[in-house]
Amino acid sequence: MADLRKLPNLAALRAFDAAARHECFSRAAEEVHVTPGAISHQVRALEEDLGLQLFKRHGKRIAITETGQRFAATIRKSLGEIAQAAEHLRSLNRQQRLVISVTPSFASRWLAPRLWKFIDAHPEIEVVLQSGSHLADLRLDGVDVGIRFGRGQYSGVVTEKLSDDYYYPVAAPGYRGDGGRSRKLTRPADLAHCTLLRMDTRESWQPWLTLAGLDLPEPSGTLVVEDSSLTLRHAVEGKGVALSRHTIASQEIASGTLVRLFDVALLCEEAHYLVHLPEGMEKPGVVAFRQWIFEEMQRFQAIPGWPGDVPKTPVRKKAKSP
């Protein structure tokens, strides 16, 4: 390991780097904010320290030597790394800005209504909430934290499971099914007389129907709205029964505009994951948000009605629709 006590004067190294790039003492002086004479003196002192000539001088003109070029490349790389490290440390002390990327449904129906708690607790952090259906590239898109709904296989990022989620049917409290029937929906088989709303072409009713022991076909020919908020609004308006995830429908259930039907909950194959870059935990805002959202999710799951606390109905002999 090199003896740092033999390191040349840093001011002389900076002067040499500027002079080597411009091959002109006066331009180097403008960059470093000193006089051309000071640059010349510092370079001369560096040459004496090293015992080598770094520039050839022709009156007021200078030309860097081959040895000087090799030395300048090393100095430029080292000074650049020092500048980058210093800027990283300075950024930690500036007003913190936290960019969060979330899926639209989770952002509007779960995170946004709760995010004010984090903002109130951390007024020094400017929070930017981005929602979109595309998978954000954290590094290229300047995102600090992402919350994704998937299988947790994301490359280039640190991935932590935030929460499972569950599917179950929801409807307006007064919904009685189609055909003017007055019967209440008390058992899964009653869905045979209902309009089943489809929230997304990728989300099938069939796994939940199978878990409930029903021999009903996948609904078709009905309106497909690829927006969870609009689908739930249709359910609130009594237009049918929606198959929703718990995190998406919990607001309406809490307010009483929707009710959960039956006690059959299907564990989603996908889950919610918190992701950040490997160096993310060096940023205080990321550390604070990570701690807050895990605690907030724990509070959410402690509210009565969390499907994970209800035993899942086993698959029995399939019931034919009446």
PDB file of C-alpha atoms in Angstrom:
ATOM      1  CA  MET A   1       0.000   0.000   0.000  1.00  0.00           C
ATOM      2  CA  ALA A   2       1.315   3.429  -0.965  1.00  0.00           C
ATOM      3  CA  ASP A   3       2.583   5.756   1.747  1.00  0.00           C
ATOM      4  CA  LEU A   4       0.079   8.641   1.765  1.00  0.00           C
ATOM      5  CA  ARG A   5       2.683  10.831   3.478  1.00  0.00           C
ATOM      6  CA  LYS A   6       4.465  10.957   0.102  1.00  0.00           C
ATOM      7  CA  LEU A   7       1.354  12.185  -1.704  1.00  0.00           C
ATOM      8  CA  PRO A   8       2.095  15.368  -3.731  1.00  0.00           C
ATOM      9  CA  ASN A   9       0.422  18.633  -2.782  1.00  0.00           C
ATOM     10  CA  LEU A  10      -3.283  18.386  -3.766  1.00  0.00           C
ATOM     11  CA  ALA A  11      -3.416  22.006  -4.953  1.00  0.00           C
ATOM     12  CA  ALA A  12      -0.453  21.294  -7.241  1.00  0.00           C
ATOM     13  CA  LEU A  13      -2.186  18.158  -8.584  1.00  0.00           C
ATOM     14  CA  ARG A  14      -5.346  20.133  -9.358  1.00  0.00           C
ATOM     15  CA  ALA A  15      -3.309  22.849 -11.088  1.00  0.00           C
ATOM     16  CA  PHE A  16      -1.449  20.210 -13.118  1.00  0.00           C
ATOM     17  CA  ASP A  17      -4.728  18.496 -14.134  1.00  0.00           C
ATOM     18  CA  ALA A  18      -6.175  21.777 -15.426  1.00  0.00           C
ATOM     19  CA  ALA A  19      -2.957  22.714 -17.240  1.00  0.00           C
ATOM     20  CA  ALA A  20      -2.725  19.236 -18.810  1.00  0.00           C
ATOM     21  CA  ARG A  21      -6.290  19.433 -20.169  1.00  0.00           C
ATOM     22  CA  HIS A  22      -5.927  22.968 -21.568  1.00  0.00           C
ATOM     23  CA  GLU A  23      -2.171  22.877 -22.323  1.00  0.00           C
ATOM     24  CA  CYS A  24      -2.281  26.519 -21.330  1.00  0.00           C
ATOM     25  CA  PHE A  25      -1.467  28.037 -17.942  1.00  0.00           C
ATOM     26  CA  SER A  26      -3.768  31.040 -18.427  1.00  0.00           C
ATOM     27  CA  ARG A  27      -6.850  28.882 -19.190  1.00  0.00           C
ATOM     28  CA  ALA A  28      -5.998  26.593 -16.297  1.00  0.00           C
ATOM     29  CA  ALA A  29      -5.784  29.657 -14.047  1.00  0.00           C
ATOM     30  CA  GLU A  30      -9.299  30.741 -15.101  1.00  0.00           C
ATOM     31  CA  GLU A  31     -10.683  27.306 -14.219  1.00  0.00           C
ATOM     32  CA  VAL A  32      -8.976  27.079 -10.838  1.00  0.00           C
ATOM     33  CA  HIS A  33      -9.549  30.799 -10.053  1.00  0.00           C
ATOM     34  CA  VAL A  34      -5.877  31.723  -9.476  1.00  0.00           C
ATOM     35  CA  THR A  35      -3.295  33.647 -11.492  1.00  0.00           C
ATOM     36  CA  PRO A  36      -1.303  32.065 -14.373  1.00  0.00           C
ATOM     37  CA  GLY A  37       1.828  32.658 -12.298  1.00  0.00           C
ATOM     38  CA  ALA A  38       0.381  30.582  -9.460  1.00  0.00           C
ATOM     39  CA  ILE A  39      -0.371  27.706 -11.864  1.00  0.00           C
ATOM     40  CA  SER A  40       3.148  27.867 -13.279  1.00  0.00           C
ATOM     41  CA  HIS A  41       4.642  27.880  -9.771  1.00  0.00           C
ATOM     42  CA  GLN A  42       2.547  24.897  -8.610  1.00  0.00           C
ATOM     43  CA  VAL A  43       3.381  22.842 -11.703  1.00  0.00           C
ATOM     44  CA  ARG A  44       7.077  23.657 -11.335  1.00  0.00           C
ATOM     45  CA  ALA A  45       6.967  22.588  -7.673  1.00  0.00           C
ATOM     46  CA  LEU A  46       5.283  19.317  -8.673  1.00  0.00           C
ATOM     47  CA  GLU A  47       7.966  18.629 -11.301  1.00  0.00           C
ATOM     48  CA  GLU A  48      10.679  19.221  -8.704  1.00  0.00           C
ATOM     49  CA  ASP A  49       8.909  16.917  -6.255  1.00  0.00           C
ATOM     50  CA  LEU A  50       8.658  14.141  -8.845  1.00  0.00           C
ATOM     51  CA  GLY A  51      12.086  14.791 -10.419  1.00  0.00           C
ATOM     52  CA  LEU A  52      10.553  14.741 -13.920  1.00  0.00           C
ATOM     53  CA  GLN A  53       9.577  17.319 -16.529  1.00  0.00           C
ATOM     54  CA  LEU A  54       5.811  17.274 -17.166  1.00  0.00           C
ATOM     55  CA  PHE A  55       5.676  20.088 -19.715  1.00  0.00           C
ATOM     56  CA  LYS A  56       7.991  21.372 -22.429  1.00  0.00           C
ATOM     57  CA  ARG A  57       8.069  25.154 -22.396  1.00  0.00           C
ATOM     58  CA  HIS A  58       8.461  27.309 -25.486  1.00  0.00           C
ATOM     59  CA  GLY A  59       8.214  30.863 -24.249  1.00  0.00           C
ATOM     60  CA  LYS A  60       4.581  31.298 -23.141  1.00  0.00           C
ATOM     61  CA  ARG A  61       3.535  28.117 -24.935  1.00  0.00           C
ATOM     62  CA  ILE A  62       3.628  24.744 -23.229  1.00  0.00           C
ATOM     63  CA  ALA A  63       3.284  21.136 -24.452  1.00  0.00           C
ATOM     64  CA  ILE A  64       2.701  18.193 -22.153  1.00  0.00           C
ATOM     65  CA  THR A  65       5.276  15.406 -22.272  1.00  0.00           C
ATOM     66  CA  GLU A  66       4.387  11.733 -22.830  1.00  0.00           C
ATOM     67  CA  THR A  67       5.146  11.038 -19.173  1.00  0.00           C
ATOM     68  CA  GLY A  68       2.961  13.976 -18.209  1.00  0.00           C
ATOM     69  CA  GLN A  69       0.056  12.592 -20.284  1.00  0.00           C
ATOM     70  CA  ARG A  70       0.173   9.239 -18.496  1.00  0.00           C
ATOM     71  CA  PHE A  71       0.351  10.936 -15.110  1.00  0.00           C
ATOM     72  CA  ALA A  72      -2.491  13.312 -16.048  1.00  0.00           C
ATOM     73  CA  ALA A  73      -4.797  10.390 -16.936  1.00  0.00           C
ATOM     74  CA  THR A  74      -4.238   8.871 -13.490  1.00  0.00           C
ATOM     75  CA  ILE A  75      -4.745  12.200 -11.707  1.00  0.00           C
ATOM     76  CA  ARG A  76      -7.928  12.953 -13.691  1.00  0.00           C
ATOM     77  CA  LYS A  77      -9.460   9.583 -12.761  1.00  0.00           C
ATOM     78  CA  SER A  78      -8.558   9.965  -9.091  1.00  0.00           C
ATOM     79  CA  LEU A  79      -9.818  13.545  -8.798  1.00  0.00           C
ATOM     80  CA  GLY A  80     -13.045  12.516 -10.541  1.00  0.00           C
ATOM     81  CA  GLU A  81     -13.649   9.743  -8.023  1.00  0.00           C
ATOM     82  CA  ILE A  82     -13.000  12.135  -5.128  1.00  0.00           C
ATOM     83  CA  ALA A  83     -15.422  14.684  -6.611  1.00  0.00           C
ATOM     84  CA  GLN A  84     -18.095  12.025  -7.133  1.00  0.00           C
ATOM     85  CA  ALA A  85     -17.758  10.730  -3.564  1.00  0.00           C
ATOM     86  CA  ALA A  86     -17.914  14.258  -2.148  1.00  0.00           C
ATOM     87  CA  GLU A  87     -21.042  15.084  -4.190  1.00  0.00           C
ATOM     88  CA  HIS A  88     -22.726  11.913  -2.912  1.00  0.00           C
ATOM     89  CA  LEU A  89     -22.072  12.972   0.682  1.00  0.00           C
ATOM     90  CA  ARG A  90     -23.314  16.509   0.015  1.00  0.00           C
ATOM     91  CA  SER A  91     -26.547  15.142  -1.465  1.00  0.00           C
ATOM     92  CA  LEU A  92     -27.300  13.337   1.783  1.00  0.00           C
ATOM     93  CA  ASN A  93     -27.354  16.652   3.643  1.00  0.00           C
ATOM     94  CA  ARG A  94     -29.519  18.556   1.165  1.00  0.00           C
ATOM     95  CA  GLN A  95     -33.301  18.599   1.461  1.00  0.00           C
ATOM     96  CA  GLN A  96     -34.179  15.002   0.790  1.00  0.00           C
ATOM     97  CA  ARG A  97     -36.317  14.054  -2.201  1.00  0.00           C
ATOM     98  CA  LEU A  98     -37.930  10.633  -2.233  1.00  0.00           C
ATOM     99  CA  VAL A  99     -39.350   9.326  -5.524  1.00  0.00           C
ATOM    100  CA  ILE A 100     -41.765   6.402  -5.120  1.00  0.00           C
ATOM    101  CA  SER A 101     -43.021   4.318  -8.054  1.00  0.00           C
ATOM    102  CA  VAL A 102     -46.282   2.421  -7.468  1.00  0.00           C
ATOM    103  CA  THR A 103     -48.952   0.667  -9.533  1.00  0.00           C
ATOM    104  CA  PRO A 104     -51.998   2.933 -10.069  1.00  0.00           C
ATOM    105  CA  SER A 105     -54.441   0.739  -8.112  1.00  0.00           C
ATOM    106  CA  PHE A 106     -52.193   0.396  -5.056  1.00  0.00           C
ATOM    107  CA  ALA A 107     -51.244   4.082  -5.188  1.00  0.00           C
ATOM    108  CA  SER A 108     -54.796   5.448  -5.290  1.00  0.00           C
ATOM    109  CA  ARG A 109     -56.564   2.915  -3.098  1.00  0.00           C
ATOM    110  CA  TRP A 110     -54.016   2.035  -0.411  1.00  0.00           C
ATOM    111  CA  LEU A 111     -50.864   4.177  -0.336  1.00  0.00           C
ATOM    112  CA  ALA A 112     -52.089   7.713  -1.147  1.00  0.00           C
ATOM    113  CA  PRO A 113     -54.759   7.813   1.611  1.00  0.00           C
ATOM    114  CA  ARG A 114     -52.088   6.871   4.168  1.00  0.00           C
ATOM    115  CA  LEU A 115     -49.041   8.712   2.818  1.00  0.00           C
ATOM    116  CA  TRP A 116     -49.882  11.915   4.710  1.00  0.00           C
ATOM    117  CA  LYS A 117     -48.822  10.108   7.902  1.00  0.00           C
ATOM    118  CA  PHE A 118     -45.302   9.644   6.522  1.00  0.00           C
ATOM    119  CA  ILE A 119     -45.169  13.236   5.233  1.00  0.00           C
ATOM    120  CA  ASP A 120     -46.293  14.636   8.601  1.00  0.00           C
ATOM    121  CA  ALA A 121     -43.654  12.564  10.393  1.00  0.00           C
ATOM    122  CA  HIS A 122     -40.879  13.589   7.954  1.00  0.00           C
ATOM    123  CA  PRO A 123     -41.433  17.198   6.805  1.00  0.00           C
ATOM    124  CA  GLU A 124     -37.794  17.366   5.690  1.00  0.00           C
ATOM    125  CA  ILE A 125     -38.503  14.862   2.903  1.00  0.00           C
ATOM    126  CA  GLU A 126     -40.090  15.940  -0.367  1.00  0.00           C
ATOM    127  CA  VAL A 127     -42.167  12.979  -1.569  1.00  0.00           C
ATOM    128  CA  VAL A 128     -42.862  12.419  -5.271  1.00  0.00           C
ATOM    129  CA  LEU A 129     -45.432   9.686  -5.956  1.00  0.00           C
ATOM    130  CA  GLN A 130     -45.342   8.222  -9.457  1.00  0.00           C
ATOM    131  CA  SER A 131     -47.993   5.749 -10.567  1.00  0.00           C
ATOM    132  CA  GLY A 132     -47.954   3.843 -13.817  1.00  0.00           C
ATOM    133  CA  SER A 133     -48.603   0.416 -15.234  1.00  0.00           C
ATOM    134  CA  HIS A 134     -45.106   0.080 -16.712  1.00  0.00           C
ATOM    135  CA  LEU A 135     -42.276  -1.431 -14.689  1.00  0.00           C
ATOM    136  CA  ALA A 136     -40.027   1.494 -13.781  1.00  0.00           C
ATOM    137  CA  ASP A 137     -36.257   1.171 -14.101  1.00  0.00           C
ATOM    138  CA  LEU A 138     -35.206   2.581 -10.739  1.00  0.00           C
ATOM    139  CA  ARG A 139     -31.768   3.722 -11.865  1.00  0.00           C
ATOM    140  CA  LEU A 140     -32.676   5.144 -15.275  1.00  0.00           C
ATOM    141  CA  ASP A 141     -35.965   6.709 -14.104  1.00  0.00           C
ATOM    142  CA  GLY A 142     -34.495   8.262 -10.945  1.00  0.00           C
ATOM    143  CA  VAL A 143     -36.765   6.254  -8.629  1.00  0.00           C
ATOM    144  CA  ASP A 144     -35.725   5.648  -5.013  1.00  0.00           C
ATOM    145  CA  VAL A 145     -38.355   3.094  -3.993  1.00  0.00           C
ATOM    146  CA  GLY A 146     -40.771   0.938  -5.963  1.00  0.00           C
ATOM    147  CA  ILE A 147     -43.789  -1.047  -4.792  1.00  0.00           C
ATOM    148  CA  ARG A 148     -44.569  -3.826  -7.234  1.00  0.00           C
ATOM    149  CA  PHE A 149     -47.261  -6.473  -7.442  1.00  0.00           C
ATOM    150  CA  GLY A 150     -45.761  -9.643  -8.838  1.00  0.00           C
ATOM    151  CA  ARG A 151     -43.703 -12.706  -8.008  1.00  0.00           C
ATOM    152  CA  GLY A 152     -40.677 -10.909  -6.557  1.00  0.00           C
ATOM    153  CA  GLN A 153     -38.212 -11.824  -9.299  1.00  0.00           C
ATOM    154  CA  TYR A 154     -36.702  -8.437 -10.106  1.00  0.00           C
ATOM    155  CA  SER A 155     -33.081  -8.095 -11.201  1.00  0.00           C
ATOM    156  CA  GLY A 156     -30.694  -5.359 -10.128  1.00  0.00           C
ATOM    157  CA  VAL A 157     -32.664  -4.321  -7.039  1.00  0.00           C
ATOM    158  CA  VAL A 158     -33.061  -5.319  -3.402  1.00  0.00           C
ATOM    159  CA  THR A 159     -36.480  -6.994  -3.065  1.00  0.00           C
ATOM    160  CA  GLU A 160     -38.477  -7.422   0.152  1.00  0.00           C
ATOM    161  CA  LYS A 161     -41.945  -8.936   0.421  1.00  0.00           C
ATOM    162  CA  LEU A 162     -44.328  -6.336   1.810  1.00  0.00           C
ATOM    163  CA  SER A 163     -47.605  -8.243   1.913  1.00  0.00           C
ATOM    164  CA  ASP A 164     -49.708 -11.013   0.481  1.00  0.00           C
ATOM    165  CA  ASP A 165     -53.109 -10.156  -0.944  1.00  0.00           C
ATOM    166  CA  TYR A 166     -56.405 -12.004  -1.308  1.00  0.00           C
ATOM    167  CA  TYR A 167     -59.236 -12.166  -3.840  1.00  0.00           C
ATOM    168  CA  TYR A 168     -62.892 -12.264  -2.812  1.00  0.00           C
ATOM    169  CA  PRO A 169     -66.217 -11.029  -4.241  1.00  0.00           C
ATOM    170  CA  VAL A 170     -67.697  -7.668  -3.213  1.00  0.00           C
ATOM    171  CA  ALA A 171     -71.053  -6.045  -3.939  1.00  0.00           C
ATOM    172  CA  ALA A 172     -73.253  -3.163  -2.854  1.00  0.00           C
ATOM    173  CA  PRO A 173     -75.120  -3.907   0.418  1.00  0.00           C
ATOM    174  CA  GLY A 174     -78.486  -3.912  -1.344  1.00  0.00           C
ATOM    175  CA  TYR A 175     -77.462  -5.969  -4.352  1.00  0.00           C
ATOM    176  CA  ARG A 176     -79.752  -8.993  -4.841  1.00  0.00           C
ATOM    177  CA  GLY A 177     -78.640 -10.348  -8.192  1.00  0.00           C
ATOM    178  CA  ASP A 178     -80.279 -10.289 -11.603  1.00  0.00           C
ATOM    179  CA  GLY A 179     -83.839 -10.867 -12.711  1.00  0.00           C
ATOM    180  CA  GLY A 180     -85.507  -8.904  -9.930  1.00  0.00           C
ATOM    181  CA  ARG A 181     -84.845 -11.596  -7.341  1.00  0.00           C
ATOM    182  CA  SER A 182     -85.194 -10.492  -3.724  1.00  0.00           C
ATOM    183  CA  ARG A 183     -82.964 -13.153  -2.221  1.00  0.00           C
ATOM    184  CA  LYS A 184     -79.839 -12.065  -0.344  1.00  0.00           C
ATOM    185  CA  LEU A 185     -76.453 -13.383  -1.404  1.00  0.00           C
ATOM    186  CA  THR A 186     -75.774 -15.768   1.456  1.00  0.00           C
ATOM    187  CA  ARG A 187     -73.857 -18.581  -0.247  1.00  0.00           C
ATOM    188  CA  PRO A 188     -71.441 -18.770  -3.175  1.00  0.00           C
ATOM    189  CA  ALA A 189     -73.992 -20.655  -5.296  1.00  0.00           C
ATOM    190  CA  ASP A 190     -76.116 -17.488  -5.343  1.00  0.00           C
ATOM    191  CA  LEU A 191     -73.591 -15.998  -7.757  1.00  0.00           C
ATOM    192  CA  ALA A 192     -75.254 -18.047 -10.506  1.00  0.00           C
ATOM    193  CA  HIS A 193     -77.954 -15.339 -10.565  1.00  0.00           C
ATOM    194  CA  CYS A 194     -75.514 -12.383 -10.561  1.00  0.00           C
ATOM    195  CA  THR A 195     -73.596 -10.306 -13.065  1.00  0.00           C
ATOM    196  CA  LEU A 196     -69.931 -10.974 -12.391  1.00  0.00           C
ATOM    197  CA  LEU A 197     -67.875  -7.876 -13.115  1.00  0.00           C
ATOM    198  CA  ARG A 198     -64.446  -8.364 -14.598  1.00  0.00           C
ATOM    199  CA  MET A 199     -61.733  -6.049 -13.325  1.00  0.00           C
ATOM    200  CA  ASP A 200     -59.039  -7.040 -15.785  1.00  0.00           C
ATOM    201  CA  THR A 201     -58.754  -9.495 -18.675  1.00  0.00           C
ATOM    202  CA  ARG A 202     -55.729 -10.977 -16.906  1.00  0.00           C
ATOM    203  CA  GLU A 203     -57.596 -11.657 -13.649  1.00  0.00           C
ATOM    204  CA  SER A 204     -59.832 -14.697 -13.871  1.00  0.00           C
ATOM    205  CA  TRP A 205     -62.775 -15.585 -11.651  1.00  0.00           C
ATOM    206  CA  GLN A 206     -62.103 -19.290 -12.145  1.00  0.00           C
ATOM    207  CA  PRO A 207     -59.567 -19.913  -9.335  1.00  0.00           C
ATOM    208  CA  TRP A 208     -61.907 -18.335  -6.766  1.00  0.00           C
ATOM    209  CA  LEU A 209     -64.946 -20.198  -8.160  1.00  0.00           C
ATOM    210  CA  THR A 210     -63.013 -23.456  -7.908  1.00  0.00           C
ATOM    211  CA  LEU A 211     -61.976 -22.712  -4.326  1.00  0.00           C
ATOM    212  CA  ALA A 212     -65.609 -21.994  -3.457  1.00  0.00           C
ATOM    213  CA  GLY A 213     -66.658 -25.338  -4.917  1.00  0.00           C
ATOM    214  CA  LEU A 214     -68.681 -23.835  -7.764  1.00  0.00           C
ATOM    215  CA  ASP A 215     -69.071 -25.278 -11.236  1.00  0.00           C
ATOM    216  CA  LEU A 216     -69.670 -21.955 -12.963  1.00  0.00           C
ATOM    217  CA  PRO A 217     -68.073 -20.803 -16.222  1.00  0.00           C
ATOM    218  CA  GLU A 218     -65.736 -17.876 -16.498  1.00  0.00           C
ATOM    219  CA  PRO A 219     -67.944 -14.788 -17.013  1.00  0.00           C
ATOM    220  CA  SER A 220     -67.932 -13.538 -20.587  1.00  0.00           C
ATOM    221  CA  GLY A 221     -69.802 -10.996 -22.635  1.00  0.00           C
ATOM    222  CA  THR A 222     -69.863  -8.512 -19.768  1.00  0.00           C
ATOM    223  CA  LEU A 223     -68.129  -5.160 -19.525  1.00  0.00           C
ATOM    224  CA  VAL A 224     -64.406  -5.430 -18.831  1.00  0.00           C
ATOM    225  CA  VAL A 225     -62.976  -2.286 -17.196  1.00  0.00           C
ATOM    226  CA  GLU A 226     -59.210  -2.333 -16.794  1.00  0.00           C
ATOM    227  CA  ASP A 227     -59.407   0.193 -13.966  1.00  0.00           C
ATOM    228  CA  SER A 228     -60.032  -1.082 -10.462  1.00  0.00           C
ATOM    229  CA  SER A 229     -61.625   2.177  -9.297  1.00  0.00           C
ATOM    230  CA  LEU A 230     -64.221   2.139 -12.079  1.00  0.00           C
ATOM    231  CA  THR A 231     -64.966  -1.546 -11.550  1.00  0.00           C
ATOM    232  CA  LEU A 232     -65.595  -1.011  -7.860  1.00  0.00           C
ATOM    233  CA  ARG A 233     -67.776   2.015  -8.664  1.00  0.00           C
ATOM    234  CA  HIS A 234     -69.912  -0.197 -10.891  1.00  0.00           C
ATOM    235  CA  ALA A 235     -70.242  -2.604  -7.965  1.00  0.00           C
ATOM    236  CA  VAL A 236     -71.159   0.260  -5.604  1.00  0.00           C
ATOM    237  CA  GLU A 237     -73.859   1.303  -8.078  1.00  0.00           C
ATOM    238  CA  GLY A 238     -75.374  -2.172  -7.953  1.00  0.00           C
ATOM    239  CA  LYS A 239     -74.369  -3.266 -11.450  1.00  0.00           C
ATOM    240  CA  GLY A 240     -72.916  -6.581 -10.320  1.00  0.00           C
ATOM    241  CA  VAL A 241     -70.421  -8.442  -8.165  1.00  0.00           C
ATOM    242  CA  ALA A 242     -66.721  -7.630  -8.517  1.00  0.00           C
ATOM    243  CA  LEU A 243     -63.842  -9.958  -7.715  1.00  0.00           C
ATOM    244  CA  SER A 244     -61.381  -7.667  -5.981  1.00  0.00           C
ATOM    245  CA  ARG A 245     -58.194  -7.820  -3.970  1.00  0.00           C
ATOM    246  CA  HIS A 246     -58.449  -6.878  -0.309  1.00  0.00           C
ATOM    247  CA  THR A 247     -56.020  -3.956  -0.554  1.00  0.00           C
ATOM    248  CA  ILE A 248     -58.063  -2.499  -3.424  1.00  0.00           C
ATOM    249  CA  ALA A 249     -61.564  -2.821  -1.916  1.00  0.00           C
ATOM    250  CA  SER A 250     -60.776  -2.117   1.741  1.00  0.00           C
ATOM    251  CA  GLN A 251     -61.770   1.587   1.546  1.00  0.00           C
ATOM    252  CA  GLU A 252     -65.283   0.838   0.302  1.00  0.00           C
ATOM    253  CA  ILE A 253     -65.715  -2.001   2.756  1.00  0.00           C
ATOM    254  CA  ALA A 254     -64.674   0.253   5.650  1.00  0.00           C
ATOM    255  CA  SER A 255     -67.103   2.968   4.525  1.00  0.00           C
ATOM    256  CA  GLY A 256     -69.946   0.487   4.028  1.00  0.00           C
ATOM    257  CA  THR A 257     -70.501   1.193   0.326  1.00  0.00           C
ATOM    258  CA  LEU A 258     -69.396  -2.361  -0.464  1.00  0.00           C
ATOM    259  CA  VAL A 259     -69.617  -5.584   1.506  1.00  0.00           C
ATOM    260  CA  ARG A 260     -67.471  -8.639   1.249  1.00  0.00           C
ATOM    261  CA  LEU A 261     -69.472 -11.679   0.190  1.00  0.00           C
ATOM    262  CA  PHE A 262     -68.933 -15.025   1.924  1.00  0.00           C
ATOM    263  CA  ASP A 263     -65.809 -16.055   3.825  1.00  0.00           C
ATOM    264  CA  VAL A 264     -63.931 -17.648   0.934  1.00  0.00           C
ATOM    265  CA  ALA A 265     -60.648 -15.811   0.279  1.00  0.00           C
ATOM    266  CA  LEU A 266     -58.212 -16.836  -2.424  1.00  0.00           C
ATOM    267  CA  LEU A 267     -54.538 -16.161  -1.730  1.00  0.00           C
ATOM    268  CA  CYS A 268     -53.061 -14.352  -4.738  1.00  0.00           C
ATOM    269  CA  GLU A 269     -50.201 -16.034  -6.521  1.00  0.00           C
ATOM    270  CA  GLU A 270     -48.569 -12.603  -6.687  1.00  0.00           C
ATOM    271  CA  ALA A 271     -47.748 -10.320  -3.753  1.00  0.00           C
ATOM    272  CA  HIS A 272     -46.692  -6.754  -2.992  1.00  0.00           C
ATOM    273  CA  TYR A 273     -42.930  -6.175  -2.914  1.00  0.00           C
ATOM    274  CA  LEU A 274     -40.815  -3.218  -1.857  1.00  0.00           C
ATOM    275  CA  VAL A 275     -37.778  -2.703  -4.093  1.00  0.00           C
ATOM    276  CA  HIS A 276     -34.847  -0.275  -4.038  1.00  0.00           C
ATOM    277  CA  LEU A 277     -31.341  -0.040  -5.446  1.00  0.00           C
ATOM    278  CA  PRO A 278     -28.524  -1.773  -3.515  1.00  0.00           C
ATOM    279  CA  GLU A 279     -27.156   1.615  -2.405  1.00  0.00           C
ATOM    280  CA  GLY A 280     -30.637   2.845  -1.474  1.00  0.00           C
ATOM    281  CA  MET A 281     -30.238   2.231   2.237  1.00  0.00           C
ATOM    282  CA  GLU A 282     -27.544   4.934   2.304  1.00  0.00           C
ATOM    283  CA  LYS A 283     -30.318   7.473   1.772  1.00  0.00           C
ATOM    284  CA  PRO A 284     -32.138   8.438   5.000  1.00  0.00           C
ATOM    285  CA  GLY A 285     -35.428   8.943   3.145  1.00  0.00           C
ATOM    286  CA  VAL A 286     -35.400   5.372   1.853  1.00  0.00           C
ATOM    287  CA  VAL A 287     -34.616   4.025   5.320  1.00  0.00           C
ATOM    288  CA  ALA A 288     -37.439   6.065   6.874  1.00  0.00           C
ATOM    289  CA  PHE A 289     -39.984   5.109   4.217  1.00  0.00           C
ATOM    290  CA  ARG A 290     -39.100   1.419   4.391  1.00  0.00           C
ATOM    291  CA  GLN A 291     -39.626   1.375   8.155  1.00  0.00           C
ATOM    292  CA  TRP A 292     -42.877   3.355   7.889  1.00  0.00           C
ATOM    293  CA  ILE A 293     -44.533   1.280   5.164  1.00  0.00           C
ATOM    294  CA  PHE A 294     -43.804  -2.050   6.845  1.00  0.00           C
ATOM    295  CA  GLU A 295     -45.261  -0.713  10.098  1.00  0.00           C
ATOM    296  CA  GLU A 296     -48.272   0.735   8.244  1.00  0.00           C
ATOM    297  CA  MET A 297     -48.895  -2.582   6.506  1.00  0.00           C
ATOM    298  CA  GLN A 298     -48.776  -4.367   9.861  1.00  0.00           C
ATOM    299  CA  ARG A 299     -51.407  -1.953  11.214  1.00  0.00           C
ATOM    300  CA  PHE A 300     -53.554  -2.553   8.128  1.00  0.00           C
ATOM    301  CA  GLN A 301     -53.358  -6.318   8.566  1.00  0.00           C
ATOM    302  CA  ALA A 302     -54.297  -5.980  12.244  1.00  0.00           C
ATOM    303  CA  ILE A 303     -57.669  -4.436  11.331  1.00  0.00           C
ATOM    304  CA  PRO A 304     -60.485  -7.004  11.757  1.00  0.00           C
ATOM    305  CA  GLY A 305     -61.371  -8.551   8.436  1.00  0.00           C
ATOM    306  CA  TRP A 306     -57.856  -9.252   7.160  1.00  0.00           C
ATOM    307  CA  PRO A 307     -58.421 -12.350   4.975  1.00  0.00           C
ATOM    308  CA  GLY A 308     -55.225 -13.982   6.173  1.00  0.00           C
ATOM    309  CA  ASP A 309     -56.884 -14.494   9.566  1.00  0.00           C
ATOM    310  CA  VAL A 310     -59.835 -16.398   8.062  1.00  0.00           C
ATOM    311  CA  PRO A 311     -59.394 -20.114   7.311  1.00  0.00           C
ATOM    312  CA  LYS A 312     -59.643 -20.685   3.575  1.00  0.00           C
ATOM    313  CA  THR A 313     -62.609 -22.800   2.530  1.00  0.00           C
ATOM    314  CA  PRO A 314     -61.385 -26.190   1.279  1.00  0.00           C
ATOM    315  CA  VAL A 315     -62.457 -27.377  -2.138  1.00  0.00           C
ATOM    316  CA  ARG A 316     -65.476 -29.646  -1.722  1.00  0.00           C
ATOM    317  CA  LYS A 317     -67.655 -31.477  -4.160  1.00  0.00           C
ATOM    318  CA  LYS A 318     -68.589 -28.903  -6.751  1.00  0.00           C
ATOM    319  CA  ALA A 319     -72.091 -27.527  -6.363  1.00  0.00           C
ATOM    320  CA  LYS A 320     -74.153 -27.232  -9.485  1.00  0.00           C
ATOM    321  CA  SER A 321     -75.790 -23.871  -9.972  1.00  0.00           C
ATOM    322  CA  PRO A 322     -79.485 -24.027  -8.987  1.00  0.00           C
TER     323      PRO A 322
END
